[in-house]
Amino acid sequence: MIALAQEATIASRNARNPRRGSGRFATVSLLPAQAQTQQHPFTFDKNALRLLKESEALDRQFEKRALVYHDSELQKYLEALSVPLLPKDPLEHVQWKFRILRDPAVNAFGLPNGSIYLNTGLLARAENDDQVFARLAHEISHVTNRDPYLFNRTLRKKVVETEVFEGAAGALFGLSGFYATRHVSGQPDQIGLIAAVTGYPQTFEQKSDENAVRRLRLAGRNPAQLVRLSLLINRLELEPVSFWKNQSNIEDRIAYEKALVGLDRGPDGVSDPGYVARMKSLILDDIHLDLDMRRYRSAVAAAERLVDAYPNDAIAVFWLAESYRSLGPRLEGIRTTYQQFTKFTDEDEANRLAGTPQGKAALDANQKKSEELYKKAASLDPALAEPYFGLGSLYQQQGKKGQAADMYRKYVDLSQRPADKERAKYRLAELTKTLGEVK
């Protein structure tokens, strides 16, 4: 829990910067005062003020759509990590806020108004505090360097077709579902927001990485964990993540970070059991989001991590079973392109893949794993209803109608959730018709 002194530090720094009109003033520069270099103050023109206004509107949209993940303990955790990163000098029109966004993409971003968002996907896959600290330092650096404004100005000076803006924002929305910035699409004045969320050009990112490494060292933390987090993102982010990112860009960034830290190879993982325990509920919630967004490989990876940490937790085992069943005929390690993601419905994609020898083999293997895990979850907690609904769904997919009906009956007997009970009863009624049974 954040200390009272830390709470006072954040509050006093923000309080020293009263609102001026619609703008905000706050604290921050990432280097200690003696290490800071003189820079010309950033001047706000009408386009910058418009971008600032849009960033505040985006904050409101995230809250309105219930996309902000509210957990008081995790909020205090992020604030505690951020304290060493908050500078003494005020930054015009910045009010620091640290928030968690309900989005399974392994991403974080900082808006020009000082709102720093860490996606549930990133927190669910990070292994320790140093990795989260590194990403906070990186995103805070983008804000203090005024990157959203500078990138916006750079693009405005060039001839850029409106379709670029529409395509970038539209793709961002499509990839992150309702989690993204749909209302910024088609607005050239707001391209800085899109870049803030999806990533900047290489020079911007490298500068923020340099700052993150410096801050890790000053705080006595392990700078190699910045590289480790990027490697995790590259390995686990098997579904599309953004319109502008590609495999080459990710690998170039990892190579730069290795050179920055002085590594010949990627660092080994340092998974902190305390970190996993702190994030357990968030990881479970993020698995739901992964499955809703057809990010089945990511769901499997997250659920496996939980089961490794809690092998006798029936809920964790159930969600691993659910993830393997949903993965179905999809092959492990095959990165889904954005075109594939949008071209096929989930059912069409599954049927197409199951029609291939490789897909059929993957389907059989994943269904076998899921059946074993559902049964294990049921044995760990006989009162838990969910494994029986999962088994019913699995057997129904396999055409084992009698076994499916038995599992749905078991679920109806155990479930305490009226809506889910009705769904099971509906499936059971459909099955009994085909089996010729009398209600």
mmCIF file with all atom_site columns, N, CA and C in Angstrom, residues 50 348 356 434:
data_model
loop_
_atom_site.group_PDB
_atom_site.id
_atom_site.type_symbol
_atom_site.label_atom_id
_atom_site.label_alt_id
_atom_site.label_comp_id
_atom_site.label_asym_id
_atom_site.label_entity_id
_atom_site.label_seq_id
_atom_site.pdbx_PDB_ins_code
_atom_site.Cartn_x
_atom_site.Cartn_y
_atom_site.Cartn_z
_atom_site.occupancy
_atom_site.B_iso_or_equiv
_atom_site.pdbx_formal_charge
_atom_site.auth_seq_id
_atom_site.auth_comp_id
_atom_site.auth_asym_id
_atom_site.auth_atom_id
_atom_site.pdbx_PDB_model_num
ATOM 1  N N  . ARG A 1 50  ? -6.179  22.004  -28.851 1.00 0.00 ? 50  ARG A N  1
ATOM 2  C CA . ARG A 1 50  ? -7.247  21.118  -29.323 1.00 0.00 ? 50  ARG A CA 1
ATOM 3  C C  . ARG A 1 50  ? -6.902  19.657  -28.982 1.00 0.00 ? 50  ARG A C  1
ATOM 4  N N  . ASP A 1 348 ? -16.143 -19.271 -38.828 1.00 0.00 ? 348 ASP A N  1
ATOM 5  C CA . ASP A 1 348 ? -15.584 -19.540 -40.156 1.00 0.00 ? 348 ASP A CA 1
ATOM 6  C C  . ASP A 1 348 ? -14.110 -19.900 -40.073 1.00 0.00 ? 348 ASP A C  1
ATOM 7  N N  . THR A 1 356 ? -8.049  -28.662 -42.311 1.00 0.00 ? 356 THR A N  1
ATOM 8  C CA . THR A 1 356 ? -6.679  -28.991 -42.709 1.00 0.00 ? 356 THR A CA 1
ATOM 9  C C  . THR A 1 356 ? -6.130  -30.074 -41.784 1.00 0.00 ? 356 THR A C  1
ATOM 10 N N  . THR A 1 434 ? -33.263 -33.567 -30.156 1.00 0.00 ? 434 THR A N  1
ATOM 11 C CA . THR A 1 434 ? -32.540 -34.377 -31.127 1.00 0.00 ? 434 THR A CA 1
ATOM 12 C C  . THR A 1 434 ? -32.310 -35.800 -30.630 1.00 0.00 ? 434 THR A C  1
#
